[in-house]
mmCIF file of C-alpha atoms and ligand atoms in Angstrom:
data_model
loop_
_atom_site.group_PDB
_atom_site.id
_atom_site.type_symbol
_atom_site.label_atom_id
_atom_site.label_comp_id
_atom_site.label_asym_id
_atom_site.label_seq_id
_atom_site.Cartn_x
_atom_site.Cartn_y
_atom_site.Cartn_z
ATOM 1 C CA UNK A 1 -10.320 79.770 109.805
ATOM 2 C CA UNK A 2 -9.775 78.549 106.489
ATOM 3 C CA UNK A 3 -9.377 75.058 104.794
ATOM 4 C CA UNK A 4 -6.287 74.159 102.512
ATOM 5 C CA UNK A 5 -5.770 71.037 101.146
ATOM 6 C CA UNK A 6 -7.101 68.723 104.172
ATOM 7 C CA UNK A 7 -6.220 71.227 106.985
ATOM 8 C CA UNK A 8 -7.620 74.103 108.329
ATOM 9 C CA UNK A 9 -6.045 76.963 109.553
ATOM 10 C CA UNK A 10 -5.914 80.642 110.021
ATOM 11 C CA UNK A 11 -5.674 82.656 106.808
ATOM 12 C CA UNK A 12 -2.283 83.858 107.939
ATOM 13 C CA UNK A 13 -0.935 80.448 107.779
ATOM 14 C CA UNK A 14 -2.015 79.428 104.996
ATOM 15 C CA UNK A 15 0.231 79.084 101.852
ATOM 16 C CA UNK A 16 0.673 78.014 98.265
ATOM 17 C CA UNK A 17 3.800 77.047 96.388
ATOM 18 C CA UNK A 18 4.513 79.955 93.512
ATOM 19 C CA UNK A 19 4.184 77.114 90.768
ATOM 20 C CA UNK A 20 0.352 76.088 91.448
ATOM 21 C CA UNK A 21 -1.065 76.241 88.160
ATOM 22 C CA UNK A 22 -4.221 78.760 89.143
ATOM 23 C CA UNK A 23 -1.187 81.167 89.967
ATOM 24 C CA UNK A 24 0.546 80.617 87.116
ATOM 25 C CA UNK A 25 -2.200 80.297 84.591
ATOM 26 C CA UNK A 26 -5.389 80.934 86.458
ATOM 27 C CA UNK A 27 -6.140 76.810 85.778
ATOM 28 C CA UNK A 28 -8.933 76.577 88.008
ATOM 29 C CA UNK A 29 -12.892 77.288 88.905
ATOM 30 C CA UNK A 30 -14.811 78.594 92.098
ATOM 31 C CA UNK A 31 -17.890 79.200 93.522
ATOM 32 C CA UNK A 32 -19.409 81.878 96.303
ATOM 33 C CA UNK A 33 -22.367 80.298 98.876
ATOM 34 C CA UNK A 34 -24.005 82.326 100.913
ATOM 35 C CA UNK A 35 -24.603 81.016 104.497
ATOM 36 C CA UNK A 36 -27.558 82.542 106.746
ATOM 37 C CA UNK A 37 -28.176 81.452 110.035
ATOM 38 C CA UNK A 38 -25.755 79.304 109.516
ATOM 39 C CA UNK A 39 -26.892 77.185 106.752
ATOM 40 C CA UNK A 40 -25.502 77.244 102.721
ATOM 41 C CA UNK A 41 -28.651 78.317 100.936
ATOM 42 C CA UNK A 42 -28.804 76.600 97.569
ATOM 43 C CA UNK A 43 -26.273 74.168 98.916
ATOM 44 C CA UNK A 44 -27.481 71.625 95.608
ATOM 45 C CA UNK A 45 -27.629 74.509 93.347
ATOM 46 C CA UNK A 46 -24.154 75.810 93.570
ATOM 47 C CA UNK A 47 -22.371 71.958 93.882
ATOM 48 C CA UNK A 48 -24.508 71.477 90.565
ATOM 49 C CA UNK A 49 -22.938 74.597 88.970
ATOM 50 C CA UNK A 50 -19.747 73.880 90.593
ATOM 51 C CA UNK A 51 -18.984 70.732 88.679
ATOM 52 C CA UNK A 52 -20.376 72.365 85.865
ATOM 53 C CA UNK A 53 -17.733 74.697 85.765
ATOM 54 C CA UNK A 54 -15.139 71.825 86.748
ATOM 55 C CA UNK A 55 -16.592 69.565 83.401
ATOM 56 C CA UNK A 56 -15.548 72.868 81.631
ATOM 57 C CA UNK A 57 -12.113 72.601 82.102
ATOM 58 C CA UNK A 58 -12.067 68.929 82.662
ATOM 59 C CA UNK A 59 -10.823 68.687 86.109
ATOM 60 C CA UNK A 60 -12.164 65.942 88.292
ATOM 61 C CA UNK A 61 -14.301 66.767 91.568
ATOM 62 C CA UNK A 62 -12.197 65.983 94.184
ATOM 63 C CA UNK A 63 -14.874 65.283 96.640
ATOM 64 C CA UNK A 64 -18.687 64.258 96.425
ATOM 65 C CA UNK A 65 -21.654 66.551 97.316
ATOM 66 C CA UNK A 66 -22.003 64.860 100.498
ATOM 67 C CA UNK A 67 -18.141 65.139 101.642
ATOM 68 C CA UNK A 68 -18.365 69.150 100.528
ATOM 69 C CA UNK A 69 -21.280 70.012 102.102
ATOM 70 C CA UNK A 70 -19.392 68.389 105.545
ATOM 71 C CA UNK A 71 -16.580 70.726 104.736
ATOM 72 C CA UNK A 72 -18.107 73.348 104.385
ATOM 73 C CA UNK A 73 -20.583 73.036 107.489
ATOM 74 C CA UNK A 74 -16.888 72.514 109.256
ATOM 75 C CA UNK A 75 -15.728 75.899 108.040
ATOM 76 C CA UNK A 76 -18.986 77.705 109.110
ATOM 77 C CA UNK A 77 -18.927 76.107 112.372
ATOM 78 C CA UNK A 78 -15.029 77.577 112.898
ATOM 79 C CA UNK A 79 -15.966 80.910 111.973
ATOM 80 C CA UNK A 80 -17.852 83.901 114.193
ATOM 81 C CA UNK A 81 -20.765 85.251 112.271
ATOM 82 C CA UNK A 82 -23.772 83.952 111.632
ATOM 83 C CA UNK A 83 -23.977 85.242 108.197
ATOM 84 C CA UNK A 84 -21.135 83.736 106.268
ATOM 85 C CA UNK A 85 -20.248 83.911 102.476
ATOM 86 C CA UNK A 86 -18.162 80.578 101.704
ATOM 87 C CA UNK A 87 -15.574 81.283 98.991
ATOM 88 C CA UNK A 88 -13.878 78.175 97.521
ATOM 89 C CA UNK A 89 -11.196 77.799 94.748
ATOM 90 C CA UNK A 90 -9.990 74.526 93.046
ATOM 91 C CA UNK A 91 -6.871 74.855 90.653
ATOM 92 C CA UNK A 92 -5.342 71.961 88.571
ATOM 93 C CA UNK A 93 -2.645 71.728 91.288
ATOM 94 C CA UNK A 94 1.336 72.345 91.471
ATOM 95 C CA UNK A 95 3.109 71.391 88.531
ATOM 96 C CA UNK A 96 6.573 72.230 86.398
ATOM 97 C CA UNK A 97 5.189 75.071 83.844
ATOM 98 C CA UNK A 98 3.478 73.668 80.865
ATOM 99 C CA UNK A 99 0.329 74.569 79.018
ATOM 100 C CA UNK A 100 -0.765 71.048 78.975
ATOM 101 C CA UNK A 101 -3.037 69.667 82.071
ATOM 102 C CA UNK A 102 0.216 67.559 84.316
ATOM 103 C CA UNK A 103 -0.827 63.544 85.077
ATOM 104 C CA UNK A 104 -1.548 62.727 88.587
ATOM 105 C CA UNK A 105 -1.048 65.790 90.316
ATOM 106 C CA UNK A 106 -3.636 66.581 93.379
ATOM 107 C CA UNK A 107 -5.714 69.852 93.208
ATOM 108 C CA UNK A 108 -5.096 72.312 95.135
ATOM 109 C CA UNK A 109 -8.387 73.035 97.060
ATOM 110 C CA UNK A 110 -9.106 75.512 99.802
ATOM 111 C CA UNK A 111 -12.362 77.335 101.425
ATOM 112 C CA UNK A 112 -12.468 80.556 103.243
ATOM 113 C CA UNK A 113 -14.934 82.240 104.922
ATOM 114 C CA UNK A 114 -15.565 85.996 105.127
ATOM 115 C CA UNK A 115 -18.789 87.735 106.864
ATOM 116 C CA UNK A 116 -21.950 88.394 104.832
ATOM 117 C CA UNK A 117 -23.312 91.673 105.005
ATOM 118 C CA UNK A 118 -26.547 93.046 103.570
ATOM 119 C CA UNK A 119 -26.494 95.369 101.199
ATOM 120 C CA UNK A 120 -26.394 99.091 102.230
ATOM 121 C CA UNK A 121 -30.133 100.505 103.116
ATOM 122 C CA UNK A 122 -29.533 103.640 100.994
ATOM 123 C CA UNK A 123 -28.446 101.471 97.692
ATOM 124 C CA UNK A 124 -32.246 99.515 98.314
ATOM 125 C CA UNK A 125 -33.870 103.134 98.583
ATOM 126 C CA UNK A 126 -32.348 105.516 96.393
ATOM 127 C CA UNK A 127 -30.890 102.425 93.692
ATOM 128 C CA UNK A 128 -27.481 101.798 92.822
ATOM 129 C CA UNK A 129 -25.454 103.639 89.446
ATOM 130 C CA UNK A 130 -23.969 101.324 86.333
ATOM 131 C CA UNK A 131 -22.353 101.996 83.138
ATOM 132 C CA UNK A 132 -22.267 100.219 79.925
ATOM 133 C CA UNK A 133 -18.943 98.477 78.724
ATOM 134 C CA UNK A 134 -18.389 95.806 75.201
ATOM 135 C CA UNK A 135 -18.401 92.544 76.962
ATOM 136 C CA UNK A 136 -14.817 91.297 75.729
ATOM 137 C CA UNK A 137 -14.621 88.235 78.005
ATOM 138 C CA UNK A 138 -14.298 84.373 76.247
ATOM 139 C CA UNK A 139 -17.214 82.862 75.372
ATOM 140 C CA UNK A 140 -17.154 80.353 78.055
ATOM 141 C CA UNK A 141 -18.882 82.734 80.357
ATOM 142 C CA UNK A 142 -20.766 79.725 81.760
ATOM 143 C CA UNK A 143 -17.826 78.353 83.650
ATOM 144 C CA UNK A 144 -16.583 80.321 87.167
ATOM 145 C CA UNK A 145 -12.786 80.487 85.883
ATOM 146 C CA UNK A 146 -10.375 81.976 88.469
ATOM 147 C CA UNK A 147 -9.113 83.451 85.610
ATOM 148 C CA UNK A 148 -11.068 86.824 86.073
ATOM 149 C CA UNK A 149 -8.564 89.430 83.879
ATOM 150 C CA UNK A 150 -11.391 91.033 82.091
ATOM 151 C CA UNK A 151 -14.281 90.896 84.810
ATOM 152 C CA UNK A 152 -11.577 92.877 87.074
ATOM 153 C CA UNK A 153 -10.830 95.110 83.984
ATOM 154 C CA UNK A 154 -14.665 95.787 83.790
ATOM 155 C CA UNK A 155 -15.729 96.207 87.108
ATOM 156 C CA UNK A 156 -12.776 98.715 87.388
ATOM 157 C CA UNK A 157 -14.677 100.493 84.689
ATOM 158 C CA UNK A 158 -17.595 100.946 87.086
ATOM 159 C CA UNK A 159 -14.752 102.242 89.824
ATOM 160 C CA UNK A 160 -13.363 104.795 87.836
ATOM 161 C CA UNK A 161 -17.084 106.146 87.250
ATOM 162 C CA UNK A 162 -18.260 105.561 90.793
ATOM 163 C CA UNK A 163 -20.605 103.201 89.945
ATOM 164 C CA UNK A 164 -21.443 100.104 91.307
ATOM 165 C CA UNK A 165 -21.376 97.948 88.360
ATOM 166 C CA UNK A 166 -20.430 97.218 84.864
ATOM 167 C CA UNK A 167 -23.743 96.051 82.903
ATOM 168 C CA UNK A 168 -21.706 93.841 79.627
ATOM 169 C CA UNK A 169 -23.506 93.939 76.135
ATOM 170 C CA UNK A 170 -22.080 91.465 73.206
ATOM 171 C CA UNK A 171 -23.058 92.095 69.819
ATOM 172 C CA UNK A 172 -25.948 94.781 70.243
ATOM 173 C CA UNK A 173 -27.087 92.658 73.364
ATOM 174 C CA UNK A 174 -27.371 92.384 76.933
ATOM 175 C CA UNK A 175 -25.584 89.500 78.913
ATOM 176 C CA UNK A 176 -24.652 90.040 82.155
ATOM 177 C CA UNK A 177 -22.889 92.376 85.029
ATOM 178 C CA UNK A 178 -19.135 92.234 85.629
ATOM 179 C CA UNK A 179 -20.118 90.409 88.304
ATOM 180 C CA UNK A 180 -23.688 89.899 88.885
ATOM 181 C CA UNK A 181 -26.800 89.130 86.420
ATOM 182 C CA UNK A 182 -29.052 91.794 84.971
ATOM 183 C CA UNK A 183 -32.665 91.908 84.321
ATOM 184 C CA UNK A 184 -34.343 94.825 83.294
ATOM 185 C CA UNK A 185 -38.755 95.822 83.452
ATOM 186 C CA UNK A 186 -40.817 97.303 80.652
ATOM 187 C CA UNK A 187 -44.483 97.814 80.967
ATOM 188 C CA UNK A 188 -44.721 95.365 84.073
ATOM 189 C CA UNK A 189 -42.856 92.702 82.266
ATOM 190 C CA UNK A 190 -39.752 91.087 83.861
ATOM 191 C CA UNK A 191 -37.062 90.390 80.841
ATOM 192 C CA UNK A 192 -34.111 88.202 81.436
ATOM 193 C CA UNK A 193 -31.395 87.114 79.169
ATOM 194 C CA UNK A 194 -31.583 83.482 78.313
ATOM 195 C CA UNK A 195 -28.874 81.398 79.860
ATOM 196 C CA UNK A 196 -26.413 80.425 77.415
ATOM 197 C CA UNK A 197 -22.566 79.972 77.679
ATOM 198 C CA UNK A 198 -22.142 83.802 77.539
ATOM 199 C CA UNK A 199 -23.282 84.253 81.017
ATOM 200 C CA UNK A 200 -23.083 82.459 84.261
ATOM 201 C CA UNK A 201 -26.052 80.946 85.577
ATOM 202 C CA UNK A 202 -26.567 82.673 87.998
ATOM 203 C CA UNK A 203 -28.369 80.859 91.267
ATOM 204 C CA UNK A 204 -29.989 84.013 92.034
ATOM 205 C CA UNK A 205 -30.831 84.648 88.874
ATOM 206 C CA UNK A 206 -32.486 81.259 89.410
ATOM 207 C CA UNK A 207 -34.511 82.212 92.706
ATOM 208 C CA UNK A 208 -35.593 84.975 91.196
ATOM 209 C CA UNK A 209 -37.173 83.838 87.832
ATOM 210 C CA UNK A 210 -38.975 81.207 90.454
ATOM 211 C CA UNK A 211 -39.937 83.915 92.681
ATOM 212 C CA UNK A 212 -41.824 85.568 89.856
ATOM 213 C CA UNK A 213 -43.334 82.316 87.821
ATOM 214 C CA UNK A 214 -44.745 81.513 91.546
ATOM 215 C CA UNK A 215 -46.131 85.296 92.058
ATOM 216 C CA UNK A 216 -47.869 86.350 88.934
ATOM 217 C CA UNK A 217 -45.405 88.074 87.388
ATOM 218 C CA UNK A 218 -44.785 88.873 83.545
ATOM 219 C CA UNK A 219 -42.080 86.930 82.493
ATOM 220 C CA UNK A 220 -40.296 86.825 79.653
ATOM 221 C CA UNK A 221 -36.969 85.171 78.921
ATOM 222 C CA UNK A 222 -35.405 86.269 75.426
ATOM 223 C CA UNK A 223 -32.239 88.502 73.563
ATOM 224 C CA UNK A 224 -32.533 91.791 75.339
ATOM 225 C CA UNK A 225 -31.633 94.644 73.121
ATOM 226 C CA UNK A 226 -28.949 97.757 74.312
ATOM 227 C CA UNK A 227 -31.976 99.995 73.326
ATOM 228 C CA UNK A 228 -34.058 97.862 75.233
ATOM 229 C CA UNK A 229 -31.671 98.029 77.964
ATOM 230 C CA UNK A 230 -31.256 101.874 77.941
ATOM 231 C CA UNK A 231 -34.980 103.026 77.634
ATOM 232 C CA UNK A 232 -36.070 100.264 80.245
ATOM 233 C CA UNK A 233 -38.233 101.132 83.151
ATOM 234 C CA UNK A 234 -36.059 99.680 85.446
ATOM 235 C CA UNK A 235 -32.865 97.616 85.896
ATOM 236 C CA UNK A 236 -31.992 95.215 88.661
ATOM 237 C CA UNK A 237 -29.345 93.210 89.444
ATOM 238 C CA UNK A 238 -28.722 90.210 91.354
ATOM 239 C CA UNK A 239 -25.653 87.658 92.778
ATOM 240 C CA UNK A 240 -25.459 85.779 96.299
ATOM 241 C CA UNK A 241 -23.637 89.171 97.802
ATOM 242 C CA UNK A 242 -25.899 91.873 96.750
ATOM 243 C CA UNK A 243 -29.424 89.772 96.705
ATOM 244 C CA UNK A 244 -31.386 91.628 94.018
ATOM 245 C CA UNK A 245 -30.938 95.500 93.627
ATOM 246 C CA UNK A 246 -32.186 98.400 91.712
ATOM 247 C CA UNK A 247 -29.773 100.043 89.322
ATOM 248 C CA UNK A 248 -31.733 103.852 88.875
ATOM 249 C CA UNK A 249 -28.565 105.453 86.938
ATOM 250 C CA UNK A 250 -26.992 104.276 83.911
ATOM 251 C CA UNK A 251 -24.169 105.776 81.892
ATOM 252 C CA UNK A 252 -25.217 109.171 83.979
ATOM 253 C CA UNK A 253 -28.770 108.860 82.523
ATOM 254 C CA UNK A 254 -31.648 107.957 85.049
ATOM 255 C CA UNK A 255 -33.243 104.645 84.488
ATOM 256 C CA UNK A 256 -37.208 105.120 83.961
ATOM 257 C CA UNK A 257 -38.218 107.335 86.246
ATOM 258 C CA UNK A 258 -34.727 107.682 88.222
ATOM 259 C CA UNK A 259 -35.880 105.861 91.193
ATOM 260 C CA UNK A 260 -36.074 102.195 92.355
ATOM 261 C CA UNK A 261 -39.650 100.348 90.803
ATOM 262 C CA UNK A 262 -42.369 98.602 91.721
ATOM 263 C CA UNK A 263 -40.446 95.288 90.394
ATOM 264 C CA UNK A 264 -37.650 96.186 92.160
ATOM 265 C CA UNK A 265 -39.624 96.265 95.357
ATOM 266 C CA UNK A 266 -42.145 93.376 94.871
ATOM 267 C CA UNK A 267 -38.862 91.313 93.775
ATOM 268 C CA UNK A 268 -36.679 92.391 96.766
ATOM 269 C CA UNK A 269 -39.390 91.325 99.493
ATOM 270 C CA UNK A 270 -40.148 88.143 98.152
ATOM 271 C CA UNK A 271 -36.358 87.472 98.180
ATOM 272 C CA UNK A 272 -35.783 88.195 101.563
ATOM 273 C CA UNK A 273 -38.876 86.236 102.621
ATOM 274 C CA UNK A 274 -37.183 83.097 100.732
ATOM 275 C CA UNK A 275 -34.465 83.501 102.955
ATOM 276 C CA UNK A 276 -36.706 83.662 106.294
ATOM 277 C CA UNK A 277 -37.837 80.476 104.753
ATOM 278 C CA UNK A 278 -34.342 78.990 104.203
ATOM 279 C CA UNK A 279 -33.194 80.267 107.374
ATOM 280 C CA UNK A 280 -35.746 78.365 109.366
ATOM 281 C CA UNK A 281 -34.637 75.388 107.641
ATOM 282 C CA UNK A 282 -38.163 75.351 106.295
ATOM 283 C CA UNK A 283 -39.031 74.019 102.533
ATOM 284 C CA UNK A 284 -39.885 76.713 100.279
ATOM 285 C CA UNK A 285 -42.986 74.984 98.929
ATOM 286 C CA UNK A 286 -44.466 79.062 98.672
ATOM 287 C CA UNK A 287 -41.738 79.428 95.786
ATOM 288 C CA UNK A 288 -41.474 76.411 93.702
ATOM 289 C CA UNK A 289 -43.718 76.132 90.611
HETATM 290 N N1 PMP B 1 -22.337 86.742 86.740
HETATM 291 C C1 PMP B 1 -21.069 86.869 87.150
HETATM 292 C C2 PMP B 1 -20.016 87.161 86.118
HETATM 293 C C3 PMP B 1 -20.736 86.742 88.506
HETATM 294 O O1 PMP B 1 -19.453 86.862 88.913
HETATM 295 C C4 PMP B 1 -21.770 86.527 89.447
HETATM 296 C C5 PMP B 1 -21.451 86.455 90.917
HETATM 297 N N2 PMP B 1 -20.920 85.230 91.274
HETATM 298 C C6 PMP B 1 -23.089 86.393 88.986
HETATM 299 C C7 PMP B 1 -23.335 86.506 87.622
HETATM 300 C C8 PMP B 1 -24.218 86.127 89.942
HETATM 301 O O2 PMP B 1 -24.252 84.779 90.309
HETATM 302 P P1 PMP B 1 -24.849 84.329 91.724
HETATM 303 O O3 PMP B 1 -26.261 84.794 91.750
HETATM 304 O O4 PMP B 1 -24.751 82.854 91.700
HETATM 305 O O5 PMP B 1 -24.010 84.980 92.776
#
């Protein structure tokens, strides 16, 4: 079951007329929240970064945090599993073609729900591949456009290679997956890339740079270089699907010693004990600093 514009339905049903402006122009911004157990995790988190994204294109929230979170309990409740990742899309709404933002037209608003799965065992235990492409996207990475051209242009790169991601570098430096965030490991120290409009802030990006302030692990947040990138010891990546993984293979070379790191596995076990946290509904006192 899915929710369109103050009905819900199944996915079949649902429809949009051909001149809604995130068809015709790709005028609008999302967000993806996982659901475990049954519950949004980072509920707060992602409504913060979702008007974020709708200040960016100055489009007015149609509802407030309390009336989406009811939604979108409604559309986990009217779906099967118990793992759910919540997918929803607001575009500037149906309008005669023209550039300029149309006057008192509704958005067009709707929520779907598809099962969450974890990632593959053998990904965790042998590591994932990436390559390398110029990140050529605007430089208002910081906003979730639906407009995703060159992410699907990238990530196809990764396709065509059989890999499982494209890892972006702008000007010499590191900024982000196709669709994830990157952080890579040298000599024990976790580096991230700074937030900064040429990336999306990425909420599990966020968990994890709590996970390892709470833990005792190096930390540093700065400009990684490509060099640093490509002689790393390791390379993981994380986003709400694929939790945090290790990337061992990049551009066909192995990353440090070709396997998945100590990082990767230190990270990767206090994630999923976050989400035994979240899951039992319990605060996560352990991981806030
Ligand atoms: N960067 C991009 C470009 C993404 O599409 C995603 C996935 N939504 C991420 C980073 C990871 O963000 P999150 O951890 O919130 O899923």
């Amino acid at each position: 079951m899915i929710y369109l514009n103050g009905k819900f339905m199944s996915i079949e049903e649902a429809c949009i007329p051909v001149l809604d402006r995130g068809f015709i122009f790709g005028d609008g911004v999302y967000e993806v929240i996982p659901a475990y157990s049954r519950r949004p995790f980072r509920l707060t988190e992602h409504l913060s970064r979702l008007q974020h994204s709708l200040d960016g294109i100055r489009l007015k929230n149609p509802f407030s945090n309390e009336e989406w979170k009811n939604l979108l309990e409604q559309v986990i409740a009217k779906n099967d599993p118990e793992d759910q990742y919540l997918y929803l899309h607001i575009t500037r709404g149906v309008a005669k073609r023209d550039h300029a933002f149309p006057i008192n037209v509704p958005p067009t608003v709707f929520i779907m729900s598809n099962s969450l799965l974890p990632p593959p065992g053998e990904l965790l235990s042998s590591g994932a591949s990436a390559v390398t492409a110029l990140d050529n996207r605007w430089i208002r990475c910081d906003v979730k456009a639906i407009s995703l051209l060159p992410n699907v242009l990238l990530r196809q790169l990764a396709v065509d290679g059989h890999a499982l991601e494209t890892i972006l570098l702008r000007d010499g430096f590191l900024t982000e997956g196709a669709a994830s965030n990157i952080f890579i490991v040298k000599n024990q120290v976790l580096l991230a890339p700074p937030k900064s409009h040429l990336m999306l802030p990425g909420i599990t990006y966020d968990v994890v740079l709590e996970l390892a302030a709470a833990n005792q692990i190096s930390l540093e947040i700065r400009e990684i270089s490509e060099r640093e990138v490509r002689t790393a010891d390791e390379i993981l990546l994380t986003s709400s699907t694929k939790e945090v993984m290790p990337i061992t293979l990049l551009d066909d070379k192995p990353v440090g010693t070709g396997k998945p790191g100590d990082m990767f596995f230190q990270l990767h076990a206090l994630y999923q004990q976050y989400k035994t946290t979240h899951m039992r509904g319990l605060p996560a006192d352990n991981v806030k600093t």
